[in-house]
Short mmCIF file of C-alpha atoms in Angstrom, two decimals:
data_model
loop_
_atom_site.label_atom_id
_atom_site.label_comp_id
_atom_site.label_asym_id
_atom_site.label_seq_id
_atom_site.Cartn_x
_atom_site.Cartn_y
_atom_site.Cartn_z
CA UNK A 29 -15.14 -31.85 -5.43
CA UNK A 30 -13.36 -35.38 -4.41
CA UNK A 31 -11.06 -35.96 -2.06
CA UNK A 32 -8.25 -38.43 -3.38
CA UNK A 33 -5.96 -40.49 -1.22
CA UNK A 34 -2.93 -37.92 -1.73
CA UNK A 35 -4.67 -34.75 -1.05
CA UNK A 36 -6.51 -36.70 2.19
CA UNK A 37 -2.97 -37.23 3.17
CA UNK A 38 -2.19 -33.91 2.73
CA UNK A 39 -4.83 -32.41 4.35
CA UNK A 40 -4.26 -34.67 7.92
CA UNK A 41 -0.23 -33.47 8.02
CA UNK A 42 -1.87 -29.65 8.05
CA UNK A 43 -3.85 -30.85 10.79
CA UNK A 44 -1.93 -32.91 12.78
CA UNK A 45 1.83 -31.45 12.08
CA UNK A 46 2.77 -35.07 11.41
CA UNK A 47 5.10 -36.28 8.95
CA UNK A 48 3.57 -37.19 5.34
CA UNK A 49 5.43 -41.44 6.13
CA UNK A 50 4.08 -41.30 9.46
CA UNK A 51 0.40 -40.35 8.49
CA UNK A 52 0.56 -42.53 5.23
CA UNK A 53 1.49 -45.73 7.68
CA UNK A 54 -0.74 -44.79 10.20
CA UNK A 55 -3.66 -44.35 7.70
CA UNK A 56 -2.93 -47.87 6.36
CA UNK A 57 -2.72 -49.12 9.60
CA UNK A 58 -5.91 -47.88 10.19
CA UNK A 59 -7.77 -49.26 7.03
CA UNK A 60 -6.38 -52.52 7.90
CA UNK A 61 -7.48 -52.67 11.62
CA UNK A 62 -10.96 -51.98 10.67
CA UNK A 63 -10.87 -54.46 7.47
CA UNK A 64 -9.43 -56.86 10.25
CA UNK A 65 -12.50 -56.16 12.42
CA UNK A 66 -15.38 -56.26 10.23
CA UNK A 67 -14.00 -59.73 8.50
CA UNK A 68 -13.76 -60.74 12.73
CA UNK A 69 -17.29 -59.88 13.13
CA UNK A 70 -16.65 -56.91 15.19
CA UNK A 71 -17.44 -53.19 14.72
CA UNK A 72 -14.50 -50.62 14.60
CA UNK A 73 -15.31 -47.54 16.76
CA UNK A 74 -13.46 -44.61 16.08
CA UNK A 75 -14.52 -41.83 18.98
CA UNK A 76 -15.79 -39.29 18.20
CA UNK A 77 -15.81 -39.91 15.12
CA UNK A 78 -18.16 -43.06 14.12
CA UNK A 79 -18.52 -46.82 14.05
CA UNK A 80 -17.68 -49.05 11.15
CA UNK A 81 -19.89 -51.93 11.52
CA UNK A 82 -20.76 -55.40 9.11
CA UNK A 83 -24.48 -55.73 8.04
CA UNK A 84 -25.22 -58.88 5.88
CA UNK A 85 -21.60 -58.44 4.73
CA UNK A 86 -21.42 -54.83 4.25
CA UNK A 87 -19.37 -52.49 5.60
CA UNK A 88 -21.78 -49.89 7.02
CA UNK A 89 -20.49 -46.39 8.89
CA UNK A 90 -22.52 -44.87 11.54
CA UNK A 91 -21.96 -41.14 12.48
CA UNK A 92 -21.60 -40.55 15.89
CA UNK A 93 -23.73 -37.53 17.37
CA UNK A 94 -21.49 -35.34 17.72
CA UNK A 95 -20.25 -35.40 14.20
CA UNK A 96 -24.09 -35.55 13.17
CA UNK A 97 -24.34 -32.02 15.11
CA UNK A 98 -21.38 -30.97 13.98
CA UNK A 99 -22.45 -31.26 10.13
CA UNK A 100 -25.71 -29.82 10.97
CA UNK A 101 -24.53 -27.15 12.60
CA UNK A 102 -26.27 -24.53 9.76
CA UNK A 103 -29.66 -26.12 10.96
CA UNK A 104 -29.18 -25.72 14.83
CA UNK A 105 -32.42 -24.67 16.34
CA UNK A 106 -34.78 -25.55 13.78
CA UNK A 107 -37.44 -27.85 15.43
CA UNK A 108 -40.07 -29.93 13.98
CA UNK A 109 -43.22 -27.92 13.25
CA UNK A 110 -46.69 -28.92 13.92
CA UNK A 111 -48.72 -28.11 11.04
CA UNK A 112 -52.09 -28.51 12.16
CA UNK A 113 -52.72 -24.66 12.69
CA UNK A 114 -52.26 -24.07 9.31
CA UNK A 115 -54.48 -27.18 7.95
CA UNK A 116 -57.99 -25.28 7.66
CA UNK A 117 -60.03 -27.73 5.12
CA UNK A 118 -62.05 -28.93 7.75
CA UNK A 119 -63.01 -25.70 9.54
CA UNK A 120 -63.69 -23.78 6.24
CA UNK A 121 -67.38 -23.37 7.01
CA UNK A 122 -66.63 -21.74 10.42
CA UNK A 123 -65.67 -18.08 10.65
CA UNK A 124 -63.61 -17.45 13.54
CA UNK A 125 -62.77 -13.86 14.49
CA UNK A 126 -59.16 -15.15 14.73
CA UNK A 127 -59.59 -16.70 11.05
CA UNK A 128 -59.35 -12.87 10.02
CA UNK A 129 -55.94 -12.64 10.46
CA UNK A 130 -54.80 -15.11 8.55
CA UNK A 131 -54.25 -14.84 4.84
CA UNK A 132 -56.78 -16.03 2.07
CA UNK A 133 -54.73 -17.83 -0.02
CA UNK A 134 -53.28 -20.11 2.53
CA UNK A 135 -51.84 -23.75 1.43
CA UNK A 136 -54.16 -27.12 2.00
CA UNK A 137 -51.52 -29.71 3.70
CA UNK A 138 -53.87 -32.56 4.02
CA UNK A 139 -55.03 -32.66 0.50
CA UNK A 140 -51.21 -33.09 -0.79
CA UNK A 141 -49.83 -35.36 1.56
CA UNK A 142 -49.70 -38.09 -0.63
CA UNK A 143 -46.98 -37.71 -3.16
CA UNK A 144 -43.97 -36.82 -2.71
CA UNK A 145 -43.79 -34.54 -4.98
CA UNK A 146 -46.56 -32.71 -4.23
CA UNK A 147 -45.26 -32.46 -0.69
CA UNK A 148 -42.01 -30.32 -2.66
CA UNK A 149 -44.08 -28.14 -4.61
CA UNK A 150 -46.10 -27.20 -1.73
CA UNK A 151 -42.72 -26.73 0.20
CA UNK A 152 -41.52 -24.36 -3.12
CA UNK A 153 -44.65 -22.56 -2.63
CA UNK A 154 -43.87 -22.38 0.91
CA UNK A 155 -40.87 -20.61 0.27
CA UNK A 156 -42.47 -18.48 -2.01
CA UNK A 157 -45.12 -17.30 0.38
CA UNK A 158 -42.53 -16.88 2.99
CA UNK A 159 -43.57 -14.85 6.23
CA UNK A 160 -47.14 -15.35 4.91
CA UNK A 161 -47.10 -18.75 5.91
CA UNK A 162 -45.36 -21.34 8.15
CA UNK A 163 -41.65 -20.02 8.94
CA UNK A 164 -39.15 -21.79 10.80
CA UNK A 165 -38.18 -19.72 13.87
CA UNK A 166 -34.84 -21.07 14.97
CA UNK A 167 -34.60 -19.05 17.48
CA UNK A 168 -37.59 -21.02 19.80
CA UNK A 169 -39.66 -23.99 19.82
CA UNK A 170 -43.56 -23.77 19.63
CA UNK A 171 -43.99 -26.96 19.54
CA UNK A 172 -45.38 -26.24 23.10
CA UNK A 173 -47.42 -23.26 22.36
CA UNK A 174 -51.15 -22.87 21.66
CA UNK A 175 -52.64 -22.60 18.75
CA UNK A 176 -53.80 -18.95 19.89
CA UNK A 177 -49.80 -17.98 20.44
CA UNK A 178 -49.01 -19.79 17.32
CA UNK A 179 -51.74 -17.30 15.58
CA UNK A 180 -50.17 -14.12 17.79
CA UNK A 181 -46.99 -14.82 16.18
CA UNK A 182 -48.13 -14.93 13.05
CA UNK A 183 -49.52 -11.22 12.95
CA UNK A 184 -46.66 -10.11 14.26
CA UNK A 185 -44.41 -11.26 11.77
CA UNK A 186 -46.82 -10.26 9.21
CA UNK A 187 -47.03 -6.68 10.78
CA UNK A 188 -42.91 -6.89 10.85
CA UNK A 189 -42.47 -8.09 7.28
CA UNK A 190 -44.55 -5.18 6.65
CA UNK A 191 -42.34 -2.88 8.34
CA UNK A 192 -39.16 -4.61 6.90
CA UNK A 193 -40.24 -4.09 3.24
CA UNK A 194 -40.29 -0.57 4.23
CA UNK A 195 -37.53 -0.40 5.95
CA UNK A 196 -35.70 -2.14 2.79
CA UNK A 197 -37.23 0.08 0.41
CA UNK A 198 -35.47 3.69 2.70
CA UNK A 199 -32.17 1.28 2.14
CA UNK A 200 -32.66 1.59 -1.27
CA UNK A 201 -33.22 4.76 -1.38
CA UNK A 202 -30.37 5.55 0.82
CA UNK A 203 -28.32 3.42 -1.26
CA UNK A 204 -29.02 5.51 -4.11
CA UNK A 205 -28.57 8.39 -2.30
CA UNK A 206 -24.89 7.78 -1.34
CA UNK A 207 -24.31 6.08 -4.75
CA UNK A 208 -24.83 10.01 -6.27
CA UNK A 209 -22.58 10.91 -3.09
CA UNK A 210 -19.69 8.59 -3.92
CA UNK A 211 -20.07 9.66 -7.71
CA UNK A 212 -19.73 12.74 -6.40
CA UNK A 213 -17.52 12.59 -4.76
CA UNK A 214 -15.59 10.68 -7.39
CA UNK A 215 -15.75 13.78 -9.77
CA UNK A 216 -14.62 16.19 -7.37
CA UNK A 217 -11.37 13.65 -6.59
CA UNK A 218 -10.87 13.50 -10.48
CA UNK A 219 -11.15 17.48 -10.59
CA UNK A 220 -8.85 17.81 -7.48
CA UNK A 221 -6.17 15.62 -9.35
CA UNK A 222 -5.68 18.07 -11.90
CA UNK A 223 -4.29 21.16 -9.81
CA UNK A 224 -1.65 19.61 -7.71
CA UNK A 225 0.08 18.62 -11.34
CA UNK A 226 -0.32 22.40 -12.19
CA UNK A 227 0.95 23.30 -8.93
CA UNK A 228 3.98 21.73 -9.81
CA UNK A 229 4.23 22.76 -12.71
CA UNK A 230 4.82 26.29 -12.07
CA UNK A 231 6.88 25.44 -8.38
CA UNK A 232 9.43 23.70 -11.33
CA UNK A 233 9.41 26.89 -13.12
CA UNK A 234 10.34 28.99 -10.51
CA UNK A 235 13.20 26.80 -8.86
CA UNK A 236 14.53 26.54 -12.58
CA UNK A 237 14.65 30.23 -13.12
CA UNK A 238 15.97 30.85 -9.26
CA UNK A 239 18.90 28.24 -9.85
CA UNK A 240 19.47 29.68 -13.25
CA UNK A 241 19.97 33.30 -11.55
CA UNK A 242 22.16 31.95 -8.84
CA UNK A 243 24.17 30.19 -11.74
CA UNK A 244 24.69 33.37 -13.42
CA UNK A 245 25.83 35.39 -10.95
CA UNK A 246 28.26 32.45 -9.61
CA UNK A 247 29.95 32.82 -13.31
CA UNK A 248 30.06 36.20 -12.91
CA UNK A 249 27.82 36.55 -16.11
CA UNK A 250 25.02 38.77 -13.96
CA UNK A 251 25.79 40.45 -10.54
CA UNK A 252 23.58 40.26 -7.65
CA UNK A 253 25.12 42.09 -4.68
CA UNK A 254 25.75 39.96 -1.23
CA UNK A 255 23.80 36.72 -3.13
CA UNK A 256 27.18 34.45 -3.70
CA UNK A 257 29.86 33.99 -1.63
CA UNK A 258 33.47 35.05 -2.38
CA UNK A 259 35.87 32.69 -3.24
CA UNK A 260 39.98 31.79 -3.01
CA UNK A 261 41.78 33.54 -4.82
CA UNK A 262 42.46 30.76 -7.85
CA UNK A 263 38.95 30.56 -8.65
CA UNK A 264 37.80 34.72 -8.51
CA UNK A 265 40.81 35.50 -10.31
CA UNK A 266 39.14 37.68 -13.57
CA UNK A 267 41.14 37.47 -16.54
CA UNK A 268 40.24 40.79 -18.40
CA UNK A 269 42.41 39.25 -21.44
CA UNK A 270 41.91 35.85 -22.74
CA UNK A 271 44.49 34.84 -25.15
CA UNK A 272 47.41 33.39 -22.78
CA UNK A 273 50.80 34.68 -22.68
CA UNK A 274 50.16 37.76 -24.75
CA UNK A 275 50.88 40.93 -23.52
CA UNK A 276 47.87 43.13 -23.54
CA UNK A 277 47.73 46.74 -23.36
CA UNK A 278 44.81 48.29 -21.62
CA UNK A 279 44.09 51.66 -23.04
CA UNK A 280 42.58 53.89 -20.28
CA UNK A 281 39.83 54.63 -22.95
CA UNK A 282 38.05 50.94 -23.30
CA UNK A 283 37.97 50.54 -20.06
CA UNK A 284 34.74 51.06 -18.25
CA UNK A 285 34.62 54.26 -16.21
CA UNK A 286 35.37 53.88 -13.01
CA UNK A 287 37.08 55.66 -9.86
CA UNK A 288 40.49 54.82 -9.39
CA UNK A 289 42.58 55.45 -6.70
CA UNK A 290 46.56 55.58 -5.73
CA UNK A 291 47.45 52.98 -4.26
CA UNK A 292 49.40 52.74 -0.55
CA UNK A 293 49.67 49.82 1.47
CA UNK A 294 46.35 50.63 3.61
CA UNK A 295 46.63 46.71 4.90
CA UNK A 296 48.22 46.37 8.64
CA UNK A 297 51.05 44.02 8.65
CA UNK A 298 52.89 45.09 5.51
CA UNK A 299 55.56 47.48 5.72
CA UNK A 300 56.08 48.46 2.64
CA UNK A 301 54.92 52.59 3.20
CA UNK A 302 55.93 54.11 0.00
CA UNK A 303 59.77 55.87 0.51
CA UNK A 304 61.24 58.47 -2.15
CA UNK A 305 63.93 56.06 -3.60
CA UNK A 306 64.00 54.42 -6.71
CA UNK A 307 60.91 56.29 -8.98
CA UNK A 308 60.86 53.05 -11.47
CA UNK A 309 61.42 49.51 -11.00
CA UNK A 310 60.66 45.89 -10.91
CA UNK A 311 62.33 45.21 -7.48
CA UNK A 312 62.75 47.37 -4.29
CA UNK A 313 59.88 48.92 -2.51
CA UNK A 314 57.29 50.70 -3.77
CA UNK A 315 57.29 54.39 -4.44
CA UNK A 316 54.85 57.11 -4.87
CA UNK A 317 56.29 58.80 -7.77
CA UNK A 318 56.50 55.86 -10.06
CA UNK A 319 52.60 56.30 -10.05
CA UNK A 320 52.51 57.82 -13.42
CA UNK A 321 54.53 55.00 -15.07
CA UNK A 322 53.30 52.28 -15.77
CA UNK A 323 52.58 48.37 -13.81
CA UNK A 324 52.34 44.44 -14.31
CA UNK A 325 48.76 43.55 -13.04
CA UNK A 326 48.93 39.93 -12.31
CA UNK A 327 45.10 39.28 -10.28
CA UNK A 328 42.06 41.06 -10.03
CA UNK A 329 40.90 39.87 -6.69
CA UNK A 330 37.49 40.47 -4.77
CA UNK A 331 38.88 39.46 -1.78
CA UNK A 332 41.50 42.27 -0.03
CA UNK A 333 42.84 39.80 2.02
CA UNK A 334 44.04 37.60 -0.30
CA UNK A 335 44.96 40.20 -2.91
CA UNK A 336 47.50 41.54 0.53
CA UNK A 337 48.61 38.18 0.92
CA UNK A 338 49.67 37.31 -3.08
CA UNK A 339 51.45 41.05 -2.92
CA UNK A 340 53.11 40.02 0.53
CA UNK A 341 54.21 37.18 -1.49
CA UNK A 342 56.23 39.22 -4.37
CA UNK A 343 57.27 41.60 -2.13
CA UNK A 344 59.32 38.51 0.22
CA UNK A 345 60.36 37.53 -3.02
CA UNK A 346 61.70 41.05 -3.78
CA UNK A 347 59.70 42.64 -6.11
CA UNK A 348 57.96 45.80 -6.15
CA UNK A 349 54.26 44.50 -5.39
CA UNK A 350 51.47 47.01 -4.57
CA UNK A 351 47.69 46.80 -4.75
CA UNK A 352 45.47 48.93 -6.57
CA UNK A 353 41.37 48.86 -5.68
CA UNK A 354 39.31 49.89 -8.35
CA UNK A 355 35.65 49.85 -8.19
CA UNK A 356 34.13 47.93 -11.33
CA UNK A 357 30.46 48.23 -11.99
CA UNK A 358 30.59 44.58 -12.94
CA UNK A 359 32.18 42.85 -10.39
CA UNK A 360 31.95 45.53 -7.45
CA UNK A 361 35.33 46.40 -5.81
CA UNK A 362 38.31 44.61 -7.07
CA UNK A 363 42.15 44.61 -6.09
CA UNK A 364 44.56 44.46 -8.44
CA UNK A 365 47.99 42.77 -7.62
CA UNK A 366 50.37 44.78 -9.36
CA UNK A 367 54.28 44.17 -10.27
CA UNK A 368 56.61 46.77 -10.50
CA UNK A 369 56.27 50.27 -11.70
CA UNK A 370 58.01 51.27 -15.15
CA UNK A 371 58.02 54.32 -17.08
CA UNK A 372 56.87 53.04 -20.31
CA UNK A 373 55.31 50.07 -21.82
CA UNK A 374 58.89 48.96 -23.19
CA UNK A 375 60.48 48.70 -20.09
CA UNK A 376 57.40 46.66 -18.75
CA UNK A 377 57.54 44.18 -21.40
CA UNK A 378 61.55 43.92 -21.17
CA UNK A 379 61.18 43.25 -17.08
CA UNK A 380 58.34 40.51 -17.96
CA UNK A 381 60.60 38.95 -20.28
CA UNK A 382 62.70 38.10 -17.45
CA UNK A 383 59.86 36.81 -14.94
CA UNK A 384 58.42 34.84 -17.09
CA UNK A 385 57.57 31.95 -15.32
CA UNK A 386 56.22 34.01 -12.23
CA UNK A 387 53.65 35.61 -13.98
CA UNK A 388 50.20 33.84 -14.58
CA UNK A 389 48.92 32.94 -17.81
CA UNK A 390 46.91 36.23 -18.25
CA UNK A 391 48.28 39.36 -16.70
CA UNK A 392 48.06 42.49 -18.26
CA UNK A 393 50.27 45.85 -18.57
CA UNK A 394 49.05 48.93 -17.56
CA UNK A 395 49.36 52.73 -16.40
CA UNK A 396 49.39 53.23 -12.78
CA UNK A 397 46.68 56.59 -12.73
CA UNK B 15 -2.09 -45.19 15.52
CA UNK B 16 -1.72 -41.99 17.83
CA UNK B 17 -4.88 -40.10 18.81
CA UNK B 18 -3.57 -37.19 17.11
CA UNK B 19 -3.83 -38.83 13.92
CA UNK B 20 -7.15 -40.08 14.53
CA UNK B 21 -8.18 -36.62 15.81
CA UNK B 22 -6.46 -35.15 12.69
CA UNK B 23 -8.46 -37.94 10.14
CA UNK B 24 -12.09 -36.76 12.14
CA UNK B 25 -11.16 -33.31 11.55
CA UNK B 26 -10.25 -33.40 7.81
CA UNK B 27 -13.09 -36.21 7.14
CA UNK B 28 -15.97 -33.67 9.12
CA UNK B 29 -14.43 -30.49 7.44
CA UNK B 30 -14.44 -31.55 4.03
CA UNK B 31 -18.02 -33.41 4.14
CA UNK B 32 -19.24 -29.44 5.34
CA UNK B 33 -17.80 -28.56 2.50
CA UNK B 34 -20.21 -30.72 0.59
CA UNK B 35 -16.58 -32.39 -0.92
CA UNK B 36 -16.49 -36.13 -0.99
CA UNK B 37 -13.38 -37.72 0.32
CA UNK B 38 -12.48 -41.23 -1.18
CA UNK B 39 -10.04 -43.40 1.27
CA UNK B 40 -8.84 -46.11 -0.89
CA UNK B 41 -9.36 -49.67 0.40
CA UNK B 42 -11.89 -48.73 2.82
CA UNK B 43 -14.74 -46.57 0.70
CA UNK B 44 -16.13 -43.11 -0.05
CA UNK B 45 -17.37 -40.62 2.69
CA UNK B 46 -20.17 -38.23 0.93
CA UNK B 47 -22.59 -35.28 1.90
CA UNK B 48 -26.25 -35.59 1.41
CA UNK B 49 -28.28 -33.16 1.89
CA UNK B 50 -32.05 -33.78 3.24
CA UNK B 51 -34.62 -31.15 2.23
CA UNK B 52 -37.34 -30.57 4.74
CA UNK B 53 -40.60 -32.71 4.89
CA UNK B 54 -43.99 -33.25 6.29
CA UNK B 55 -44.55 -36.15 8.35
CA UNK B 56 -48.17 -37.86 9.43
CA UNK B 57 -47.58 -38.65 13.12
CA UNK B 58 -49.48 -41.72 14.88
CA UNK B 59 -51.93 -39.64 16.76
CA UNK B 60 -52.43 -37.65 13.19
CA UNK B 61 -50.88 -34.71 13.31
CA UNK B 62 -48.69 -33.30 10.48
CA UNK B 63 -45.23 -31.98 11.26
CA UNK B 64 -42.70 -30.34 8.66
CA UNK B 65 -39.04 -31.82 9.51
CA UNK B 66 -36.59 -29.16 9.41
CA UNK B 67 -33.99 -30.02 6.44
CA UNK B 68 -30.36 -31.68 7.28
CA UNK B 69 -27.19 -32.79 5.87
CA UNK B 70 -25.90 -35.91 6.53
CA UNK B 71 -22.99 -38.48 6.49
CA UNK B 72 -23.13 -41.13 3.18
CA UNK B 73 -20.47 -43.94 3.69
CA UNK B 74 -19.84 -46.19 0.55
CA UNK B 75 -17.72 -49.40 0.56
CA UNK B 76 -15.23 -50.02 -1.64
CA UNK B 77 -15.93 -53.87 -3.15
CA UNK B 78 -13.09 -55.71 -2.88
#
């Protein structure tokens, strides 16, 4: 890849934080200092660096030797190596018990020193002998050792290349060996995957059908005893009729069978203890003996308290309120708020006639017992 | 010219000639790798020596 002016440029603000006008100046500066210096005879010396320098009108750069290493840094250690241990045309004829341990098919230097390319095919073959033959170790110089050392090293790295093909052949096979592991592995993962999502699955299921209970018994569709929670008064109120504003009779024979009892003001705080007055009628205070007329029922309430509460209300107002609890299979114990106590249907639908604006949308007409 | 700049210009120059990149300064010439494969060498007193291989510093003028 080249370098162009720009991207130089670029590159020297990343390394020196400078502006990109101050380094383009500076960097013609420089060009035209050592242009200046050269055409003056002189050398330009840049430390560290190198020396630009005129030789029979060229402009020649010498590295300096720290840039030299620096560049060479991939190649530190390696020394010059003698090759004369290895060069054996001479001494052919003689066996030497040391000759032994070196390799047969060994490489004759002095025969192809003469070209140049010779020189690189014997340095390819070099390579391709490897440990075999001469190695650079850049990790000491021999250029100091004997030729007996030289030939100790040599079996030893033969005996270790031996021991690293080995050694590189159980990595293989280890390799493999976790390979089949990770694949595996891998499988089992995959397999694992596939019951979390019907884990779910069937957790959805169950919260679905749990809410869908809870739901039903909120509406009051289902009842569940002690699940849901009761409620004001304007939201429990159970219409037993739906149409609005209609007067509905409740024969005692469609409704569900249930205990009924008489109704007295069991509730502390109201006052209103039934008193032998007035038998029938839609005002006054309640009395016993109108129990086998008939009554207004405005709510069905779960909640006594409140149910005491509306009847306190009608009864401030002056009317005849009572409560009657009935026990409903359905909806557990409910109190009625009653109005008034009449001794026929007639006279309850004349007295509602009167009240109508007090009376809620559904309310229903019924005997007392 | 600061030494920071010049310190900078060594830098960039000696980084990008590792690299094996060549960096062309215009007006002045182009800086290039070269790489030097080991070699045998006949010494004087006749031995033979392999030189280890090195990479080194190529500096062409630009002709005015």
């Amino acid at each position: 890849m080249q370098i162009d002016y720009k991207k130089l440029v670029d590159l020297i603000v990343d390394a020196s934080g400078l502006k990109i006008d101050n380094v383009e100046k500076q960097l013609v500066d420089l060009i035209d200092e050592i242009k200046q210096s050269l055409s003056e005879g002189n050398s330009f010396q840049i430390e560290e660096f190198g020396t630009f320098s005129n030789l029979d009108g060229n402009m020649i750069f010498i590295p300096s030797t720290k840039l030299e290493t620096e560049i060479n840094f991939k190649y530190v250690g390696m020394e010059p190596i003698d090759l004369d241990g290895v060069n054996s045309s001479s001494d052919k004829g003689k066996e030497n018990p040391e000759d032994s341990l070196k390799e047969t098919d060994e490489i004759d230097y002095l025969d192809i020193l003469q070209d140049d390319n010779q020189i690189e095919e014997a340095i390819s073959n070099l390579k391709v002998e490897s440990e075999k033959n001469v190695v650079y170790d850049s990790h000491s110089s021999k250029s100091d050792k004997s030729e007996e050392d030289e030939q100790l090293n040599k079996m030893f790295e033969d005996i270790f290349a031996d021991s690293k093909k080995t050694q590189s052949k159980k990595n293989s096979d280890s390799k493999i060996k976790t390979s089949v592991k990770s694949y595996h592995s891998q499988n089992v993962a995959k397999n694992s995957k596939s019951l979390p999502i019907f884990l779910w699955i069937s957790l959805i299921i169950i919260a679905l059908s749990g809410s869908l209970i809870i739901a039903l018994d909120y509406f009051s569709i289902i009842n569940l005893p002690n699940l849901t929670q009761q409620t004001s008064p304007t939201n429990t109120i159970i219409n037993e009729s739906l149409d609005s504003g209609d007067l509905q009779i409740v024969d005692e024979s469609s409704e569900e069978k249930s205990s009924e009892t008489v109704v007295e003001a069991t509730q502390n705080g109201l006052n209103n203890f039934p008193k032998i007055e007035d038998q029938y009628g839609f005002k006054g205070e309640f009395s016993v003996l109108g129990n086998d007329g008939y009554t207004i029922i405005l709510y069905s309430l779960r909640n006594q308290t409140n149910a005491i509460s509306e009847t306190q209300k009608l009864i401030d107002a002056g009317y005849r309120g009572f409560i009657i609890p009935i026990s409903n299979k359905r909806y557990g114990m409910l109190y009625r708020v009653c109005l008034g106590q009449f001794s026929s249907i007639d006279d309850a639908s004349e007295a509602v006639k009167d009240v109508q604006n007090l009376l809620p949308k559904n309310y229903i007409i019924k005997k007392i017992n | 010219m600061t030494n920071k700049f010049l310190e900078a210009f060594s830098v960039v120059i000696r980084d990008q000639i590792i690299m094996k990149n060549s960096v062309d300064i215009s007006g002045l010439g182009t800086f290039k790798a070269v790489h030097i494969n080991q070699k045998q060498e006949l010494r004087t007193d006749g031995s033979t020596v392999m030189i280890p291989p090195k990479d080194i510093i190529e500096f062409v003028a630009k002709k005015d």
